[in-house]
Coordinates of C-alpha atoms in Angstrom, one line a residue:
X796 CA 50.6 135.0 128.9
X797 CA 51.2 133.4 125.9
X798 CA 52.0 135.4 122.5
X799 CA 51.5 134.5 118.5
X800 CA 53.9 136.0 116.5
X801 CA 55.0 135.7 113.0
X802 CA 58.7 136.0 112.3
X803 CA 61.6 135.3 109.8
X804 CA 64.5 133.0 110.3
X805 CA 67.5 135.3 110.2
X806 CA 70.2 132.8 109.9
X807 CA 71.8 129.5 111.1
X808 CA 72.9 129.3 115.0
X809 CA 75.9 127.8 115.9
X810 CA 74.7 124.4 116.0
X811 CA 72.7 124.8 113.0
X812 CA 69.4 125.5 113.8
X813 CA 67.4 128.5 113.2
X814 CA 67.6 132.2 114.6
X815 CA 64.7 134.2 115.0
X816 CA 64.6 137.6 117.1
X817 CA 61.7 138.1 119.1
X818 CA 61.3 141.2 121.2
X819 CA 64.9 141.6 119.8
X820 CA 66.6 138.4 121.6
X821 CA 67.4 135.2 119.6
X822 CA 65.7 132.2 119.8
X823 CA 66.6 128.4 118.3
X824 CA 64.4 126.7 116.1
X825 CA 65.8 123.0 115.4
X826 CA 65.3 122.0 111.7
X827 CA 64.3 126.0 110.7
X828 CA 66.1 127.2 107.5
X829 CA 66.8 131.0 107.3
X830 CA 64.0 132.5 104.9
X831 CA 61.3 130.6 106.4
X832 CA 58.7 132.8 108.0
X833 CA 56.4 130.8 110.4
X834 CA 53.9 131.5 113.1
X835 CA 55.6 130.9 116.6
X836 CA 53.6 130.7 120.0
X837 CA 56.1 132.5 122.5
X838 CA 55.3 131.2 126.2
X839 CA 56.3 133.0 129.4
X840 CA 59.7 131.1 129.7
X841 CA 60.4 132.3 126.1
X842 CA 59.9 128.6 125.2
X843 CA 58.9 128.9 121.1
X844 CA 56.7 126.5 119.5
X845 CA 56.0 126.3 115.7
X846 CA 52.6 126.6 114.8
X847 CA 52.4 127.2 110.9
X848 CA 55.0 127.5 108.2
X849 CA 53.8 130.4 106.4
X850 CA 56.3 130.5 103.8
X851 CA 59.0 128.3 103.5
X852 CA 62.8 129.5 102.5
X853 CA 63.7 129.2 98.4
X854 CA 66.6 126.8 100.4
X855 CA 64.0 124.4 102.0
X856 CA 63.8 120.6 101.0
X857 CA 61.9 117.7 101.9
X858 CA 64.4 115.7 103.9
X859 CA 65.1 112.7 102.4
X860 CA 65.1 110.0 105.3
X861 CA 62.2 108.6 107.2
X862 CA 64.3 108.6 110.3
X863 CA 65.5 112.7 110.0
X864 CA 64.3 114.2 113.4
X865 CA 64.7 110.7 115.1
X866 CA 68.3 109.7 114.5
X867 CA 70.9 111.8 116.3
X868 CA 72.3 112.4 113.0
X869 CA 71.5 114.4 109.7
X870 CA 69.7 117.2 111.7
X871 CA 69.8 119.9 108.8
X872 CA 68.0 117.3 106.4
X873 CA 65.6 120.3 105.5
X874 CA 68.1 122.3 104.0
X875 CA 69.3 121.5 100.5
X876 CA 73.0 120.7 100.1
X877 CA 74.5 124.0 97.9
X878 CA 72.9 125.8 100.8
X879 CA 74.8 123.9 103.4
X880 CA 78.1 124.1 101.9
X881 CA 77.6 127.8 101.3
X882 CA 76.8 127.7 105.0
X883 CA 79.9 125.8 106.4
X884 CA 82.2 128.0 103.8
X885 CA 81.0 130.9 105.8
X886 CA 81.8 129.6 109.1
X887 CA 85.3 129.3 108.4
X888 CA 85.9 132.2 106.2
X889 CA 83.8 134.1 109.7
X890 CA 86.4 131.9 112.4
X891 CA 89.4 133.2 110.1
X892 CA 87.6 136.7 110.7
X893 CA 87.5 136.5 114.2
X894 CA 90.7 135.1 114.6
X895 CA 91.7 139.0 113.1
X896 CA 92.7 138.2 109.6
X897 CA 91.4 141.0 107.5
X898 CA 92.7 139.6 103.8
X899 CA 91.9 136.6 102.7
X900 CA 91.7 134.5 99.7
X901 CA 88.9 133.1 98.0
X902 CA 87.9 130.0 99.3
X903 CA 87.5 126.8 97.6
X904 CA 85.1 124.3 98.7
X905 CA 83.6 120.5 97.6
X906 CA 81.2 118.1 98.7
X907 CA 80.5 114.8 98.8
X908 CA 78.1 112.7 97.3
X909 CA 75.2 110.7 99.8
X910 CA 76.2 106.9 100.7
X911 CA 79.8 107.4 100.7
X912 CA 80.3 107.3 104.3
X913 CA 82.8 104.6 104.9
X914 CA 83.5 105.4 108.5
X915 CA 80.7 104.9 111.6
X916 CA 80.5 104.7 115.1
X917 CA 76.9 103.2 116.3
X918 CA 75.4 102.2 119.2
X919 CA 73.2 98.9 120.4
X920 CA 70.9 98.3 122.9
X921 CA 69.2 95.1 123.9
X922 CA 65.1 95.6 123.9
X923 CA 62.0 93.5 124.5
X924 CA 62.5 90.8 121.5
X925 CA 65.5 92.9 119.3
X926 CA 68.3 94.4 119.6
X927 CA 68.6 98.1 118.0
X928 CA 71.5 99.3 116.4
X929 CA 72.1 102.8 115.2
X930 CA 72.8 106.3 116.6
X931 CA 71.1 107.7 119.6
X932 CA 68.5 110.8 119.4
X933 CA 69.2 114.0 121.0
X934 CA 69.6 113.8 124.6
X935 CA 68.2 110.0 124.5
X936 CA 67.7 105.8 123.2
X937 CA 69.8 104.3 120.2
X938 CA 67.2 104.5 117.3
X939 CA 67.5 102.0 114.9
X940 CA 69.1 102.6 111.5
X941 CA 66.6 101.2 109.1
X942 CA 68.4 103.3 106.5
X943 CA 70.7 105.7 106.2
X944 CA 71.5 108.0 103.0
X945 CA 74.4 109.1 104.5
X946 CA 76.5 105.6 105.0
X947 CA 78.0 103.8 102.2
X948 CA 75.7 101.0 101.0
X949 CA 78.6 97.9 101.6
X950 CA 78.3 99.1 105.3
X951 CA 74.3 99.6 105.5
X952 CA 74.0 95.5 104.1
X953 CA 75.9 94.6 107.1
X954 CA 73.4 96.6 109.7
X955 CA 70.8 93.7 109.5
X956 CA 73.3 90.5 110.2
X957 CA 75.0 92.5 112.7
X958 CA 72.2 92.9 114.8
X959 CA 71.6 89.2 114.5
X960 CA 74.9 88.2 115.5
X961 CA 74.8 90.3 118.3
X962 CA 71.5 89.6 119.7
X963 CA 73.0 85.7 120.0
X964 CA 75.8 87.0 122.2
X965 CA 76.3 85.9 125.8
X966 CA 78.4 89.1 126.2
X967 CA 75.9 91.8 125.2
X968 CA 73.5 92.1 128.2
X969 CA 72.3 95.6 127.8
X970 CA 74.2 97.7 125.1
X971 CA 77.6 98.5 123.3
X972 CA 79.3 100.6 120.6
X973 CA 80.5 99.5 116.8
X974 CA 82.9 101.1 115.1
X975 CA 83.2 99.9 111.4
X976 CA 86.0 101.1 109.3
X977 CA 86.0 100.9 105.0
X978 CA 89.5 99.9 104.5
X979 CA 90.9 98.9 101.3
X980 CA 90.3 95.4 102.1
X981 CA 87.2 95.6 103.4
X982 CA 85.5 96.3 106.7
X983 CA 87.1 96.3 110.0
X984 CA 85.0 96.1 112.8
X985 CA 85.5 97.1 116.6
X986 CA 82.9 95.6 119.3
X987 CA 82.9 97.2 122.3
X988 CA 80.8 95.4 125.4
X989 CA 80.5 95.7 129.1
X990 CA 80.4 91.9 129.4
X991 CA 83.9 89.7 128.2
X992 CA 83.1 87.4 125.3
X993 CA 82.9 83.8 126.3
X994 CA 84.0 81.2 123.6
X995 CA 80.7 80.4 121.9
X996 CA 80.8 84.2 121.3
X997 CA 84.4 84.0 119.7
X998 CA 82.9 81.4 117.6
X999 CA 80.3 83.2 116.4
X1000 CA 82.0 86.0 115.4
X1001 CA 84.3 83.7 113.4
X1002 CA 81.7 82.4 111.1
X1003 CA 80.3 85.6 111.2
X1004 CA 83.7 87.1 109.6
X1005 CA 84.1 84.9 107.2
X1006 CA 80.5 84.4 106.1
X1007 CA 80.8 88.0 105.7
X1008 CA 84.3 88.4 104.3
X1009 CA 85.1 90.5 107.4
X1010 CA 88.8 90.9 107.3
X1011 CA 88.8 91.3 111.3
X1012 CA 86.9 91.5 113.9
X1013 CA 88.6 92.8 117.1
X1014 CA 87.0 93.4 121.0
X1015 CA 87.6 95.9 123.5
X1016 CA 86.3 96.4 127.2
X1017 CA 83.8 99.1 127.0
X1018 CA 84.0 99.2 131.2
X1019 CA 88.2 99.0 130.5
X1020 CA 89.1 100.6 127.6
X1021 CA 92.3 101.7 128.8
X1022 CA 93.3 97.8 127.9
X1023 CA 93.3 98.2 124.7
X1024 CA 91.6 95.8 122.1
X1025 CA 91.8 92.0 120.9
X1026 CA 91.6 90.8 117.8
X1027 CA 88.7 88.1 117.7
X1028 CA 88.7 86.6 114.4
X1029 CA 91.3 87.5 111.6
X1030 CA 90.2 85.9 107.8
X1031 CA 93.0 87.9 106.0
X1032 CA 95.5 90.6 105.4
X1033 CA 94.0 94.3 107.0
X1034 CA 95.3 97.4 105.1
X1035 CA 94.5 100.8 103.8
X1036 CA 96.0 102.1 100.6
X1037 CA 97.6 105.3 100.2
X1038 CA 98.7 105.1 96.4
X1039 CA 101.0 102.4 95.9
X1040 CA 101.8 102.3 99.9
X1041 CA 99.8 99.7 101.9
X1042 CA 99.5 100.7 105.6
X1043 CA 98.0 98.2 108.2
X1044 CA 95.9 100.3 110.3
X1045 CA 94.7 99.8 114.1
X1046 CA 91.1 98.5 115.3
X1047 CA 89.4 101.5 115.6
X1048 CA 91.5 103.7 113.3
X1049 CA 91.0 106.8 112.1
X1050 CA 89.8 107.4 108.7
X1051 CA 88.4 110.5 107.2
X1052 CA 85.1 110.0 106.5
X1053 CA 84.3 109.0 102.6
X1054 CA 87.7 108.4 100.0
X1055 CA 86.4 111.7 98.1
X1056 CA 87.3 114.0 101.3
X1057 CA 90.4 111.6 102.1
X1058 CA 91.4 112.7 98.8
X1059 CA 90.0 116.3 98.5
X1060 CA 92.0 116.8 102.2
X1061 CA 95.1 115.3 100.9
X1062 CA 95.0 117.7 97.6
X1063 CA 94.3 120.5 99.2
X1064 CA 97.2 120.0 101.6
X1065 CA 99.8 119.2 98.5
X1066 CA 98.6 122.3 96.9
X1067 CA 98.7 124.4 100.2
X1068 CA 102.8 123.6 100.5
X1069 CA 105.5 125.8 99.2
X1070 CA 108.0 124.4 96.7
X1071 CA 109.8 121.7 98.0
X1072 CA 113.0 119.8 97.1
X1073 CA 112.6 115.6 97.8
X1074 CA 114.8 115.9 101.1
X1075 CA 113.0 119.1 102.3
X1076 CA 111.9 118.9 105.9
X1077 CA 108.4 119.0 106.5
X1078 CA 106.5 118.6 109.8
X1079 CA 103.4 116.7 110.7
X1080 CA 101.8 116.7 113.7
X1081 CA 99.2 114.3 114.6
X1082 CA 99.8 112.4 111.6
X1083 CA 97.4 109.4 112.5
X1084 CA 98.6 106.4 110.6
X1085 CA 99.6 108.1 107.5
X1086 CA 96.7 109.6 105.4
X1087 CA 98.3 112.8 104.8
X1088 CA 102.1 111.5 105.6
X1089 CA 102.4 108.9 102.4
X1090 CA 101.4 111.8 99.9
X1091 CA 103.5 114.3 101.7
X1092 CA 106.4 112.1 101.2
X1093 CA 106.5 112.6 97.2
X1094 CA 107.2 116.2 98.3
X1095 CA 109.8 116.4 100.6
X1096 CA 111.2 114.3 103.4
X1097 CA 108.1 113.9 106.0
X1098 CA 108.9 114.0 109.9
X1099 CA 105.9 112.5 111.4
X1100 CA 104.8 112.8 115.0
X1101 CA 101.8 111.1 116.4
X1102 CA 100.7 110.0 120.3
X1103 CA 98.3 107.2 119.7
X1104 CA 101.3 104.5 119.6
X1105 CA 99.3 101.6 117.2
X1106 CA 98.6 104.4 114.7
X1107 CA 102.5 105.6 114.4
X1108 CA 103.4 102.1 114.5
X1109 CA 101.0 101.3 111.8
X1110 CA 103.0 103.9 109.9
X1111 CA 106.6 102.9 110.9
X1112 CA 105.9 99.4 109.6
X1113 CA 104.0 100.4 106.1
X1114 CA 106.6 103.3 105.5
X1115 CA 109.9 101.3 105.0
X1116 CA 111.5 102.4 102.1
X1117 CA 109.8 106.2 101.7
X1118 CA 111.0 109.4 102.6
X1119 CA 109.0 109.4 106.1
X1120 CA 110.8 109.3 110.0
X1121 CA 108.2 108.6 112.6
X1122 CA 108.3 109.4 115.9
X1123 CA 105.4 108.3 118.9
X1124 CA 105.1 111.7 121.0
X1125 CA 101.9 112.8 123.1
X1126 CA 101.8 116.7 121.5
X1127 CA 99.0 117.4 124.0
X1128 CA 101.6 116.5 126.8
X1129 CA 104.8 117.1 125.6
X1130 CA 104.1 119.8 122.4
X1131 CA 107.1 120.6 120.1
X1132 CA 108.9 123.6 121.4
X1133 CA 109.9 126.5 119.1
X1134 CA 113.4 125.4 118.7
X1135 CA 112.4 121.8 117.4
X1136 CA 110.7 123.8 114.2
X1137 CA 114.1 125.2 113.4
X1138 CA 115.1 123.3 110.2
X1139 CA 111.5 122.6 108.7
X1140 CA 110.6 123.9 105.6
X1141 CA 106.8 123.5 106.3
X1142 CA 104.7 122.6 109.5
X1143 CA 101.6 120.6 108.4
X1144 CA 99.0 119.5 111.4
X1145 CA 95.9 118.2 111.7
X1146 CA 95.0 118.1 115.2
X1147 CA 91.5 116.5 116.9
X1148 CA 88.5 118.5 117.4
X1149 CA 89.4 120.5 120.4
X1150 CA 92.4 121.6 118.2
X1151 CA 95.7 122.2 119.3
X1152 CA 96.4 125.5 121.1
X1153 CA 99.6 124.8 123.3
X1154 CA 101.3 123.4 120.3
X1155 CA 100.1 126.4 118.3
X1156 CA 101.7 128.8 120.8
X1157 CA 105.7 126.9 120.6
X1158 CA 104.7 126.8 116.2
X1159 CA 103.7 130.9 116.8
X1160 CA 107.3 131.3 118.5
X1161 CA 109.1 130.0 116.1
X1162 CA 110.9 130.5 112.4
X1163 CA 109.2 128.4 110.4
X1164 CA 107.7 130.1 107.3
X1165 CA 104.8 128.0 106.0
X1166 CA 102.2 125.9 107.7
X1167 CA 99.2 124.2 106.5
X1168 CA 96.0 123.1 109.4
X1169 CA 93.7 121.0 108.6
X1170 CA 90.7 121.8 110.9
X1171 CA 87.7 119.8 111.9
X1172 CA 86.5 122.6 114.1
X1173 CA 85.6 126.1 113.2
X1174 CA 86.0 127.1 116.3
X1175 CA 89.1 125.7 117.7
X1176 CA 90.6 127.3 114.4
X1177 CA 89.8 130.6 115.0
X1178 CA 91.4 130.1 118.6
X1179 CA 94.8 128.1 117.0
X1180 CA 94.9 130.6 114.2
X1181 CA 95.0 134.3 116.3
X1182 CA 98.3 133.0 117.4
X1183 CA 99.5 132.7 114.0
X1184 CA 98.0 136.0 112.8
X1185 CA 100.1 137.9 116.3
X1186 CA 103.0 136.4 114.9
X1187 CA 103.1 138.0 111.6
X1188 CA 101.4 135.4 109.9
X1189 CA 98.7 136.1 106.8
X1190 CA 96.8 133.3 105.2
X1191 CA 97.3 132.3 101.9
X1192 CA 94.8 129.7 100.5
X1193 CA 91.6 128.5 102.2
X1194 CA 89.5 124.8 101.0
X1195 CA 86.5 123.9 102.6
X1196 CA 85.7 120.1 102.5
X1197 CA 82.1 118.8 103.5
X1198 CA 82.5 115.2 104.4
X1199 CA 79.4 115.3 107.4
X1200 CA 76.5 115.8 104.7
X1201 CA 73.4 117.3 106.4
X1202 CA 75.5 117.8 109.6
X1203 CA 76.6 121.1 111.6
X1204 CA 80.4 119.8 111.0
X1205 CA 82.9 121.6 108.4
X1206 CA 86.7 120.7 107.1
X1207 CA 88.9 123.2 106.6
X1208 CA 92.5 123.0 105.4
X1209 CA 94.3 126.5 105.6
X1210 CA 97.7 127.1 104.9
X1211 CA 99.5 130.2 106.7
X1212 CA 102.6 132.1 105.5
X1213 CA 105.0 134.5 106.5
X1214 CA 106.4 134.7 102.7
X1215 CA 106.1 138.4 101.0
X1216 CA 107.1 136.3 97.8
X1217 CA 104.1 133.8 98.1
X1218 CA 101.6 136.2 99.3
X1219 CA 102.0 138.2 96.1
X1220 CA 100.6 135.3 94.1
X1221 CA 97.6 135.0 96.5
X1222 CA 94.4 135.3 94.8
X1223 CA 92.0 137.8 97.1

């Protein structure tokens, strides 16, 4: 039979929604905040169902979208932002933890301001009389984005014309993915369809560019993208700035979410290294097309290695003339070995989200002294960084940087030593 029960959310679960014990076993309550106490009906399967909100936590907000529990994203919109950050500072401070550090520094943190996303990846779907373009829900359809308070407002305007012009394609007969990149001269776009685009279609993404002032519009085969991409329609020079150094990145590049994080990231990394001369060796793996490998180079002399061939060759090209080597290596298939580390002064990496264990076990192995992770994934850290800390290793500064606002996803750049002399000056 069926039960009432009144409980208390205890915390956040793993992918952020809310743990209540009942009959001493947890159970998940999407959007819950911990503090709330609410009236649950329990059934035989242990499926929970809220009934009344009692009391609601002091951390509790209204969310601020009509589209929160629709849209796949946003899905802790009903907790207020401090709470959040203090939230995703835990996580990695608890993954360090795990990983069996037991000293560790305080831990910075920052967050972003709303509508500064400048990086997003939606999905379309032809329906009945429209086309819908957005994100899908949990487990299901694209729901339209009708607004978002997340993206950056220059990207939002372009939601509306978008779906236009892709309603009067020949090539989109059911659905697709856009990926839409803020670059310093504007928005790149990345169309990805099942069907190739006939001419009338190039044509209309032509006008559509430079009605627009769309830099470029490229194509790829969403049935074949191992092919690679096109570039469609071209009005003008594509490139990112990194300071004074203009890179030209790839269709479909990868940018950190909002310039505030880019730059937050970037810091935290230039404070996280030890004291460099200019030709210095440092290190980077999976260096994308450059956004930490430019500011590393007014360090110390950056060796850059990266397996997505267009993004290292985006950095070759925009490099010439600073203190940066590239080289195009697949790290997941052919990792640097422990003898490769010998004369670097600093390793600094910043692998994808499933991290970068095999290449953490040849850095582990070998002499370097510092090295500096910037992580996208709690978890995956505290499995990298146990390696370091069985080596010998301690960690010596910790920043936290939310760039996903209302989202389950945290930053973390961490550096690691080996150095008695720098771990003195660590601040516990």
């Amino acid at each position: 039979m069926p039960s009432i029960v009144e409980a208390e959310i205890r915390a956040f679960g793993a992918n952020g929604d809310g743990l209540v014990l009942i009959d001493d076993k947890p159970a998940y309550i999407p959007y819950a905040v911990p503090g709330d106490r609410m009236r649950l009906r329990v059934g035989d399967d242990r499926h929970v169902e809220v009934l009344d909100l009692l009391s609601p936590s002091p951390e509790r907000v209204s969310p601020v979208c009509a589209l929160f529990g629709q849209c796949g994203g946003c899905s802790m919109q009903t907790t207020a932002l401090p709470a959040l950050l203090e939230w995703k500072t835990g996580l990695v401070r608890h993954a360090l933890e795990r990983a069996g550090f037991r000293t560790l520094p305080r831990v910075a943190s920052v967050q972003v301001p709303p509508e500064t996303r400048r990086r997003i990846d939606l999905a379309f779907q032809r329906q009945p009389g429209r086309l819908v373009l957005g994100l899908h829900r949990r487990h299901g359809d694209v729901v339209d984005m009708t607004e978002c308070h997340v993206v950056h407002p220059a990207l939002l305007a372009l939601l509306d014309p978008l779906r236009h012009v892709l309603s009067s394609l020949g090539a989109v007969t059911g659905g697709g993915d856009l990926q839409i990149n803020l670059y310093s001269s504007g928005p790149d776009i990345l169309l990805s369809t099942d069907s190739a685009l006939a001419p009338t279609d190039r044509v209309k993404l032509a006008a559509f560019g430079r009605d627009h002032r769309i830099p470029r519009i490229s194509w790829k085969s969403k049935r074949r993208p191992e092919q690679g991409f096109e570039i469609v329609a071209q009005q003008g020079p594509v490139f990112h700035a990194f300071g004074a150094v203009k890179l030209c990145p790839p269709p479909g590049g990868f940018l950190q979410a909002t310039e505030q994080s880019e730059n937050a990231i970037a810091q935290s990394v230039l404070n996280a290294l030890p004291s460099l001369n200019r030709r210095d060796p440092i290190i980077e793996l999976f260096a994308g097309f450059g956004t930490l490998t430019v500011p590393m180079a007014q360090k110390g002399r950056v060796l850059a290695y990266e397996g997505h061939f267009e993004a290292i060759s985006a950095l070759k090209s925009g490099a010439v003339g600073q203190r940066i080597e590239t080289t195009h290596r697949d790290l997941t298939r052919q990792p640097l070995i422990a003898k490769e580390f010998a004369k670097a002064r600093v390793v600094v990496l910043d692998p994808p989200h499933a991290g970068a264990l095999i290449q953490m076990d040849h850095i582990a192995r070998s002499a370097v002294e510092d090295i500096v992770y910037v992580s996208c994934n709690p978890q995956a850290l505290q499995r990298d960084s146990a390696l370091l800390q069985k080596a010998g290793y301690e960690v010596l500064s910790v920043s936290v940087i939310d760039q996903f606002l209302w989202s389950t996803e945290a930053e973390a750049v961490v550096s690691f030593t080996k150095s008695k002399k720098r771990l003195s000056r660590r601040q516990t």
